[in-house]
Amino acid sequence: MPPQTSTITETSTILHVETLTKTLPVTKTFSTIFTKTVQATITKTATETLTVTKPTTTTKTATVTVTTQMGYGVRILKDRDYYYSLKSDLEKAEKEILVAMYLMVYDPGDSFDWANDLIRELVKAEERGVNVEVILEYRTYRGCMDENLEAYHYLKEHGVDVRLDRDKDTDHMKLVVIDGEIVYVGSHNWTEAALYYNHETSIRIVSSQAAKTFKAYFKTI
C-alpha cells in the first residue's frame, strides 16, 4: 500500500528579537550637542503550517501455509502431519506418482503400520490408471538394504513400475511428485518409525515449476 499523506496544522509562537538603535540629540548648557543611544526590543508572533507525510505500516501474520512471490505454496509438515497430508494426496492422484525413497518398509503382518497404508495407496493408484514409478535404494557403501525388498516385491507383484537402485551412489532422498503439481521432500522415510514415532520434518510444495524440476532430477537416478 502506498504511503498516505495527511496535513497537520500546528500553530506555534516564535519570538523574533530585533535590536533597533536610535540616535537622540541632547542639548547641554554649554550648547554642545551629545548623542545618546537607545535600544528597543520588538516582539512579533508568527504562525506556521506544517505538512507531514506518514507511511502506513501493515503487519501480516502467516500460519503454516505460506505463498511466496514466485507462486509457490509451501506447507511445513511435522512428525505425523506428513502421513495425513500425503495419504490424502495419493488418494486424489489422477495422472502420475513418482517416489524415490531411501527406506520403504512393508510389513504385511502389522495391522497398524502407516508405511503399509502409503505403499498400498500406490497400488490403488496404479489400479485406477495412474502412472506410478518407484525407485528404492538397495546398494550403499554399508552393503545391501534388504529392508526394502518386501516393499519392492509387493509393488512389483501388483503391476507398479518399481526398481532397486543398484549403483554405488547412495540415494538418500525422500521424494514424492504427484500429478506434476505437488512435491513432498524432507526427512520422512516410509517406515513405521519415521511416520508414527520419530520427530521428522518435510515440506509440501504446490508448484508446477518445482514439480517439473524434481521430476527431471528423478529421471536421472
PDB file of C-alpha atoms in Angstrom:
ATOM      1  CA  MET A   1       0.000   0.000   0.000  1.00  0.00           C
ATOM      2  CA  PRO A   2       1.489   3.457  -0.953  1.00  0.00           C
ATOM      3  CA  PRO A   3       2.192   5.995   1.828  1.00  0.00           C
ATOM      4  CA  GLN A   4      -0.816   8.076   2.855  1.00  0.00           C
ATOM      5  CA  THR A   5      -0.334  11.864   3.114  1.00  0.00           C
ATOM      6  CA  SER A   6      -2.174  13.872   5.737  1.00  0.00           C
ATOM      7  CA  THR A   7      -1.859  17.579   6.551  1.00  0.00           C
ATOM      8  CA  ILE A   8      -1.357  18.613  10.162  1.00  0.00           C
ATOM      9  CA  THR A   9      -1.629  22.296  11.078  1.00  0.00           C
ATOM     10  CA  GLU A  10       0.349  23.333  14.118  1.00  0.00           C
ATOM     11  CA  THR A  11       0.380  26.874  15.499  1.00  0.00           C
ATOM     12  CA  SER A  12       3.406  27.975  17.466  1.00  0.00           C
ATOM     13  CA  THR A  13       4.566  31.339  18.717  1.00  0.00           C
ATOM     14  CA  ILE A  14       8.046  32.263  17.535  1.00  0.00           C
ATOM     15  CA  LEU A  15       9.781  35.208  19.178  1.00  0.00           C
ATOM     16  CA  HIS A  16      11.950  37.287  16.885  1.00  0.00           C
ATOM     17  CA  VAL A  17      14.091  39.707  18.810  1.00  0.00           C
ATOM     18  CA  GLU A  18      15.190  42.709  16.811  1.00  0.00           C
ATOM     19  CA  THR A  19      17.512  45.346  18.230  1.00  0.00           C
ATOM     20  CA  LEU A  20      16.999  48.880  16.910  1.00  0.00           C
ATOM     21  CA  THR A  21      19.395  51.715  17.530  1.00  0.00           C
ATOM     22  CA  LYS A  22      18.096  55.277  17.554  1.00  0.00           C
ATOM     23  CA  THR A  23      20.206  58.407  17.990  1.00  0.00           C
ATOM     24  CA  LEU A  24      18.575  61.216  20.012  1.00  0.00           C
ATOM     25  CA  PRO A  25      20.145  64.713  20.328  1.00  0.00           C
ATOM     26  CA  VAL A  26      20.645  66.039  23.869  1.00  0.00           C
ATOM     27  CA  THR A  27      21.424  69.748  24.365  1.00  0.00           C
ATOM     28  CA  LYS A  28      23.627  70.794  27.260  1.00  0.00           C
ATOM     29  CA  THR A  29      24.015  74.303  28.718  1.00  0.00           C
ATOM     30  CA  PHE A  30      27.346  74.687  27.009  1.00  0.00           C
ATOM     31  CA  SER A  31      25.463  74.470  23.702  1.00  0.00           C
ATOM     32  CA  THR A  32      27.339  71.303  22.936  1.00  0.00           C
ATOM     33  CA  ILE A  33      25.342  68.527  21.227  1.00  0.00           C
ATOM     34  CA  PHE A  34      25.798  64.991  22.562  1.00  0.00           C
ATOM     35  CA  THR A  35      24.239  61.766  21.146  1.00  0.00           C
ATOM     36  CA  LYS A  36      22.532  59.075  23.238  1.00  0.00           C
ATOM     37  CA  THR A  37      21.935  55.520  22.061  1.00  0.00           C
ATOM     38  CA  VAL A  38      18.599  53.917  22.967  1.00  0.00           C
ATOM     39  CA  GLN A  39      17.861  50.150  22.406  1.00  0.00           C
ATOM     40  CA  ALA A  40      14.285  48.979  21.798  1.00  0.00           C
ATOM     41  CA  THR A  41      13.048  45.354  21.663  1.00  0.00           C
ATOM     42  CA  ILE A  42      10.120  44.481  19.401  1.00  0.00           C
ATOM     43  CA  THR A  43       8.302  41.097  19.762  1.00  0.00           C
ATOM     44  CA  LYS A  44       6.442  39.587  16.813  1.00  0.00           C
ATOM     45  CA  THR A  45       4.348  36.402  16.587  1.00  0.00           C
ATOM     46  CA  ALA A  46       4.175  34.165  13.528  1.00  0.00           C
ATOM     47  CA  THR A  47       2.045  31.158  12.559  1.00  0.00           C
ATOM     48  CA  GLU A  48       3.440  28.243  10.513  1.00  0.00           C
ATOM     49  CA  THR A  49       1.555  25.388   8.742  1.00  0.00           C
ATOM     50  CA  LEU A  50       3.413  22.063   8.599  1.00  0.00           C
ATOM     51  CA  THR A  51       2.644  19.202   6.155  1.00  0.00           C
ATOM     52  CA  VAL A  52       3.708  15.759   7.438  1.00  0.00           C
ATOM     53  CA  THR A  53       3.741  12.554   5.328  1.00  0.00           C
ATOM     54  CA  LYS A  54       3.475   9.336   7.317  1.00  0.00           C
ATOM     55  CA  PRO A  55       3.743   5.843   5.723  1.00  0.00           C
ATOM     56  CA  THR A  56       1.088   3.298   6.666  1.00  0.00           C
ATOM     57  CA  THR A  57       2.552   0.070   8.103  1.00  0.00           C
ATOM     58  CA  THR A  58       0.655  -3.209   7.533  1.00  0.00           C
ATOM     59  CA  THR A  59       1.530  -6.300   9.565  1.00  0.00           C
ATOM     60  CA  LYS A  60       0.622  -9.752   8.183  1.00  0.00           C
ATOM     61  CA  THR A  61       0.763 -12.958  10.186  1.00  0.00           C
ATOM     62  CA  ALA A  62       1.318 -16.266   8.354  1.00  0.00           C
ATOM     63  CA  THR A  63       0.436 -19.606   9.872  1.00  0.00           C
ATOM     64  CA  VAL A  64       1.582 -22.924   8.460  1.00  0.00           C
ATOM     65  CA  THR A  65       0.950 -22.221   4.788  1.00  0.00           C
ATOM     66  CA  VAL A  66       2.974 -19.502   3.073  1.00  0.00           C
ATOM     67  CA  THR A  67       2.617 -18.300  -0.523  1.00  0.00           C
ATOM     68  CA  THR A  68       5.786 -16.740  -1.866  1.00  0.00           C
ATOM     69  CA  GLN A  69       6.159 -14.129  -4.584  1.00  0.00           C
ATOM     70  CA  MET A  70       7.081 -16.910  -7.033  1.00  0.00           C
ATOM     71  CA  GLY A  71       3.688 -18.508  -6.523  1.00  0.00           C
ATOM     72  CA  TYR A  72       4.906 -21.472  -4.528  1.00  0.00           C
ATOM     73  CA  GLY A  73       2.503 -22.834  -1.921  1.00  0.00           C
ATOM     74  CA  VAL A  74       4.669 -24.291   0.841  1.00  0.00           C
ATOM     75  CA  ARG A  75       3.443 -26.192   3.870  1.00  0.00           C
ATOM     76  CA  ILE A  76       5.659 -27.410   6.690  1.00  0.00           C
ATOM     77  CA  LEU A  77       4.848 -30.950   7.805  1.00  0.00           C
ATOM     78  CA  LYS A  78       5.997 -32.033  11.234  1.00  0.00           C
ATOM     79  CA  ASP A  79       6.004 -35.599  12.505  1.00  0.00           C
ATOM     80  CA  ARG A  80       2.641 -37.288  11.785  1.00  0.00           C
ATOM     81  CA  ASP A  81       1.313 -34.392   9.662  1.00  0.00           C
ATOM     82  CA  TYR A  82       3.278 -35.826   6.735  1.00  0.00           C
ATOM     83  CA  TYR A  83       1.322 -39.092   6.721  1.00  0.00           C
ATOM     84  CA  TYR A  84      -2.118 -37.472   6.800  1.00  0.00           C
ATOM     85  CA  SER A  85      -1.285 -34.955   4.090  1.00  0.00           C
ATOM     86  CA  LEU A  86       0.481 -37.382   1.748  1.00  0.00           C
ATOM     87  CA  LYS A  87      -2.126 -40.127   2.088  1.00  0.00           C
ATOM     88  CA  SER A  88      -4.831 -37.649   1.096  1.00  0.00           C
ATOM     89  CA  ASP A  89      -2.879 -36.503  -1.970  1.00  0.00           C
ATOM     90  CA  LEU A  90      -2.116 -40.090  -3.028  1.00  0.00           C
ATOM     91  CA  GLU A  91      -5.812 -40.946  -2.824  1.00  0.00           C
ATOM     92  CA  LYS A  92      -6.640 -37.990  -5.098  1.00  0.00           C
ATOM     93  CA  ALA A  93      -3.825 -38.509  -7.634  1.00  0.00           C
ATOM     94  CA  GLU A  94      -5.122 -38.668 -11.213  1.00  0.00           C
ATOM     95  CA  LYS A  95      -2.164 -38.869 -13.595  1.00  0.00           C
ATOM     96  CA  GLU A  96       1.227 -39.648 -12.082  1.00  0.00           C
ATOM     97  CA  ILE A  97       3.028 -40.507  -8.854  1.00  0.00           C
ATOM     98  CA  LEU A  98       6.830 -40.578  -8.671  1.00  0.00           C
ATOM     99  CA  VAL A  99       8.501 -41.868  -5.497  1.00  0.00           C
ATOM    100  CA  ALA A 100      12.221 -42.015  -4.726  1.00  0.00           C
ATOM    101  CA  MET A 101      12.648 -43.386  -1.219  1.00  0.00           C
ATOM    102  CA  TYR A 102      15.739 -44.301   0.750  1.00  0.00           C
ATOM    103  CA  LEU A 103      13.859 -46.635   3.078  1.00  0.00           C
ATOM    104  CA  MET A 104      10.421 -48.168   2.430  1.00  0.00           C
ATOM    105  CA  VAL A 105       9.486 -50.986   4.786  1.00  0.00           C
ATOM    106  CA  TYR A 106       6.396 -53.074   4.056  1.00  0.00           C
ATOM    107  CA  ASP A 107       5.199 -55.281   6.906  1.00  0.00           C
ATOM    108  CA  PRO A 108       2.033 -57.156   5.886  1.00  0.00           C
ATOM    109  CA  GLY A 109       1.807 -58.798   9.299  1.00  0.00           C
ATOM    110  CA  ASP A 110       1.324 -55.461  11.072  1.00  0.00           C
ATOM    111  CA  SER A 111      -2.296 -54.306  11.018  1.00  0.00           C
ATOM    112  CA  PHE A 112      -1.370 -50.846  12.310  1.00  0.00           C
ATOM    113  CA  ASP A 113       1.515 -49.622  10.188  1.00  0.00           C
ATOM    114  CA  TRP A 114       1.280 -46.280   8.422  1.00  0.00           C
ATOM    115  CA  ALA A 115       4.005 -47.235   5.964  1.00  0.00           C
ATOM    116  CA  ASN A 116       1.797 -50.116   4.803  1.00  0.00           C
ATOM    117  CA  ASP A 117      -1.016 -47.620   4.190  1.00  0.00           C
ATOM    118  CA  LEU A 118       1.083 -45.404   1.914  1.00  0.00           C
ATOM    119  CA  ILE A 119       2.515 -48.366  -0.005  1.00  0.00           C
ATOM    120  CA  ARG A 120      -0.979 -49.747  -0.590  1.00  0.00           C
ATOM    121  CA  GLU A 121      -2.129 -46.340  -1.849  1.00  0.00           C
ATOM    122  CA  LEU A 122       0.461 -46.679  -4.628  1.00  0.00           C
ATOM    123  CA  VAL A 123      -1.115 -49.979  -5.673  1.00  0.00           C
ATOM    124  CA  LYS A 124      -4.614 -48.469  -5.572  1.00  0.00           C
ATOM    125  CA  ALA A 125      -3.447 -45.575  -7.742  1.00  0.00           C
ATOM    126  CA  GLU A 126      -1.910 -47.996 -10.254  1.00  0.00           C
ATOM    127  CA  GLU A 127      -5.172 -49.949 -10.374  1.00  0.00           C
ATOM    128  CA  ARG A 128      -7.198 -46.833 -11.231  1.00  0.00           C
ATOM    129  CA  GLY A 129      -4.880 -45.944 -14.107  1.00  0.00           C
ATOM    130  CA  VAL A 130      -2.361 -43.588 -12.512  1.00  0.00           C
ATOM    131  CA  ASN A 131       1.226 -43.912 -13.757  1.00  0.00           C
ATOM    132  CA  VAL A 132       3.232 -44.927 -10.670  1.00  0.00           C
ATOM    133  CA  GLU A 133       7.041 -45.110 -10.675  1.00  0.00           C
ATOM    134  CA  VAL A 134       9.097 -46.019  -7.604  1.00  0.00           C
ATOM    135  CA  ILE A 135      12.857 -46.089  -7.017  1.00  0.00           C
ATOM    136  CA  LEU A 136      14.165 -47.732  -3.842  1.00  0.00           C
ATOM    137  CA  GLU A 137      17.712 -47.640  -2.552  1.00  0.00           C
ATOM    138  CA  TYR A 138      19.422 -51.012  -2.393  1.00  0.00           C
ATOM    139  CA  ARG A 139      23.187 -50.975  -2.635  1.00  0.00           C
ATOM    140  CA  THR A 140      25.033 -48.499  -0.396  1.00  0.00           C
ATOM    141  CA  TYR A 141      28.535 -48.138   0.977  1.00  0.00           C
ATOM    142  CA  ARG A 142      27.345 -50.121   4.005  1.00  0.00           C
ATOM    143  CA  GLY A 143      26.021 -53.012   1.970  1.00  0.00           C
ATOM    144  CA  CYS A 144      22.635 -54.035   0.619  1.00  0.00           C
ATOM    145  CA  MET A 145      19.400 -52.698   2.076  1.00  0.00           C
ATOM    146  CA  ASP A 146      17.293 -55.819   2.298  1.00  0.00           C
ATOM    147  CA  GLU A 147      14.699 -53.868   4.298  1.00  0.00           C
ATOM    148  CA  ASN A 148      13.364 -52.520   1.001  1.00  0.00           C
ATOM    149  CA  LEU A 149      12.898 -55.919  -0.663  1.00  0.00           C
ATOM    150  CA  GLU A 150       9.486 -56.681   0.838  1.00  0.00           C
ATOM    151  CA  ALA A 151       8.061 -53.399  -0.482  1.00  0.00           C
ATOM    152  CA  TYR A 152       9.791 -53.952  -3.822  1.00  0.00           C
ATOM    153  CA  HIS A 153       8.234 -57.386  -4.337  1.00  0.00           C
ATOM    154  CA  TYR A 154       4.785 -56.269  -3.165  1.00  0.00           C
ATOM    155  CA  LEU A 155       4.712 -53.343  -5.599  1.00  0.00           C
ATOM    156  CA  LYS A 156       6.142 -55.439  -8.433  1.00  0.00           C
ATOM    157  CA  GLU A 157       3.514 -58.141  -7.971  1.00  0.00           C
ATOM    158  CA  HIS A 158       0.767 -55.520  -8.249  1.00  0.00           C
ATOM    159  CA  GLY A 159       1.985 -54.022 -11.501  1.00  0.00           C
ATOM    160  CA  VAL A 160       3.784 -50.950 -10.172  1.00  0.00           C
ATOM    161  CA  ASP A 161       6.869 -49.804 -12.093  1.00  0.00           C
ATOM    162  CA  VAL A 162       9.411 -50.219  -9.285  1.00  0.00           C
ATOM    163  CA  ARG A 163      13.161 -50.749  -9.370  1.00  0.00           C
ATOM    164  CA  LEU A 164      16.056 -51.031  -6.965  1.00  0.00           C
ATOM    165  CA  ASP A 165      18.889 -48.556  -7.309  1.00  0.00           C
ATOM    166  CA  ARG A 166      21.931 -50.797  -7.504  1.00  0.00           C
ATOM    167  CA  ASP A 167      24.731 -48.344  -8.265  1.00  0.00           C
ATOM    168  CA  LYS A 168      27.330 -47.422  -5.668  1.00  0.00           C
ATOM    169  CA  ASP A 169      25.901 -43.961  -5.048  1.00  0.00           C
ATOM    170  CA  THR A 170      23.564 -43.739  -2.073  1.00  0.00           C
ATOM    171  CA  ASP A 171      20.186 -42.225  -2.936  1.00  0.00           C
ATOM    172  CA  HIS A 172      19.210 -40.825   0.427  1.00  0.00           C
ATOM    173  CA  MET A 173      16.288 -38.731  -0.812  1.00  0.00           C
ATOM    174  CA  LYS A 174      12.685 -38.960   0.361  1.00  0.00           C
ATOM    175  CA  LEU A 175      10.895 -37.527  -2.663  1.00  0.00           C
ATOM    176  CA  VAL A 176       7.315 -37.751  -3.942  1.00  0.00           C
ATOM    177  CA  VAL A 177       5.964 -35.897  -7.004  1.00  0.00           C
ATOM    178  CA  ILE A 178       2.217 -36.047  -7.696  1.00  0.00           C
ATOM    179  CA  ASP A 179       0.400 -35.041 -10.912  1.00  0.00           C
ATOM    180  CA  GLY A 180       3.160 -32.651 -11.984  1.00  0.00           C
ATOM    181  CA  GLU A 181       1.989 -30.192  -9.352  1.00  0.00           C
ATOM    182  CA  ILE A 182       2.689 -31.388  -5.794  1.00  0.00           C
ATOM    183  CA  VAL A 183       6.087 -32.200  -4.286  1.00  0.00           C
ATOM    184  CA  TYR A 184       6.935 -33.792  -0.943  1.00  0.00           C
ATOM    185  CA  VAL A 185      10.550 -33.649   0.171  1.00  0.00           C
ATOM    186  CA  GLY A 186      12.183 -33.870   3.584  1.00  0.00           C
ATOM    187  CA  SER A 187      13.307 -36.369   6.197  1.00  0.00           C
ATOM    188  CA  HIS A 188      10.376 -38.823   6.319  1.00  0.00           C
ATOM    189  CA  ASN A 189      11.176 -42.361   5.199  1.00  0.00           C
ATOM    190  CA  TRP A 190       8.252 -44.708   4.626  1.00  0.00           C
ATOM    191  CA  THR A 191       8.689 -46.678   7.819  1.00  0.00           C
ATOM    192  CA  GLU A 192       6.519 -47.103  10.863  1.00  0.00           C
ATOM    193  CA  ALA A 193       9.164 -45.388  12.994  1.00  0.00           C
ATOM    194  CA  ALA A 194       9.502 -42.307  10.764  1.00  0.00           C
ATOM    195  CA  LEU A 195       5.783 -41.857  10.164  1.00  0.00           C
ATOM    196  CA  TYR A 196       4.469 -42.510  13.658  1.00  0.00           C
ATOM    197  CA  TYR A 197       7.167 -42.365  16.340  1.00  0.00           C
ATOM    198  CA  ASN A 198      10.052 -40.150  15.223  1.00  0.00           C
ATOM    199  CA  HIS A 199      10.432 -36.387  15.103  1.00  0.00           C
ATOM    200  CA  GLU A 200      10.660 -35.647  11.380  1.00  0.00           C
ATOM    201  CA  THR A 201      10.150 -32.614   9.145  1.00  0.00           C
ATOM    202  CA  SER A 202       9.205 -32.365   5.477  1.00  0.00           C
ATOM    203  CA  ILE A 203       7.590 -29.786   3.216  1.00  0.00           C
ATOM    204  CA  ARG A 204       4.724 -29.971   0.741  1.00  0.00           C
ATOM    205  CA  ILE A 205       5.197 -27.697  -2.277  1.00  0.00           C
ATOM    206  CA  VAL A 206       2.410 -26.854  -4.701  1.00  0.00           C
ATOM    207  CA  SER A 207       4.144 -25.623  -7.848  1.00  0.00           C
ATOM    208  CA  SER A 208       4.215 -26.984 -11.395  1.00  0.00           C
ATOM    209  CA  GLN A 209       7.685 -25.497 -11.889  1.00  0.00           C
ATOM    210  CA  ALA A 210       9.060 -27.158  -8.754  1.00  0.00           C
ATOM    211  CA  ALA A 211       7.410 -30.445  -9.737  1.00  0.00           C
ATOM    212  CA  LYS A 212       8.968 -30.208 -13.192  1.00  0.00           C
ATOM    213  CA  THR A 213      12.417 -29.641 -11.682  1.00  0.00           C
ATOM    214  CA  PHE A 214      12.129 -32.554  -9.249  1.00  0.00           C
ATOM    215  CA  LYS A 215      10.721 -34.851 -11.944  1.00  0.00           C
ATOM    216  CA  ALA A 216      13.685 -34.078 -14.200  1.00  0.00           C
ATOM    217  CA  TYR A 217      16.016 -34.947 -11.330  1.00  0.00           C
ATOM    218  CA  PHE A 218      14.057 -38.138 -10.615  1.00  0.00           C
ATOM    219  CA  LYS A 219      14.597 -39.257 -14.202  1.00  0.00           C
ATOM    220  CA  THR A 220      18.380 -39.006 -13.793  1.00  0.00           C
ATOM    221  CA  ILE A 221      18.526 -41.556 -10.969  1.00  0.00           C
TER     222      ILE A 221
END
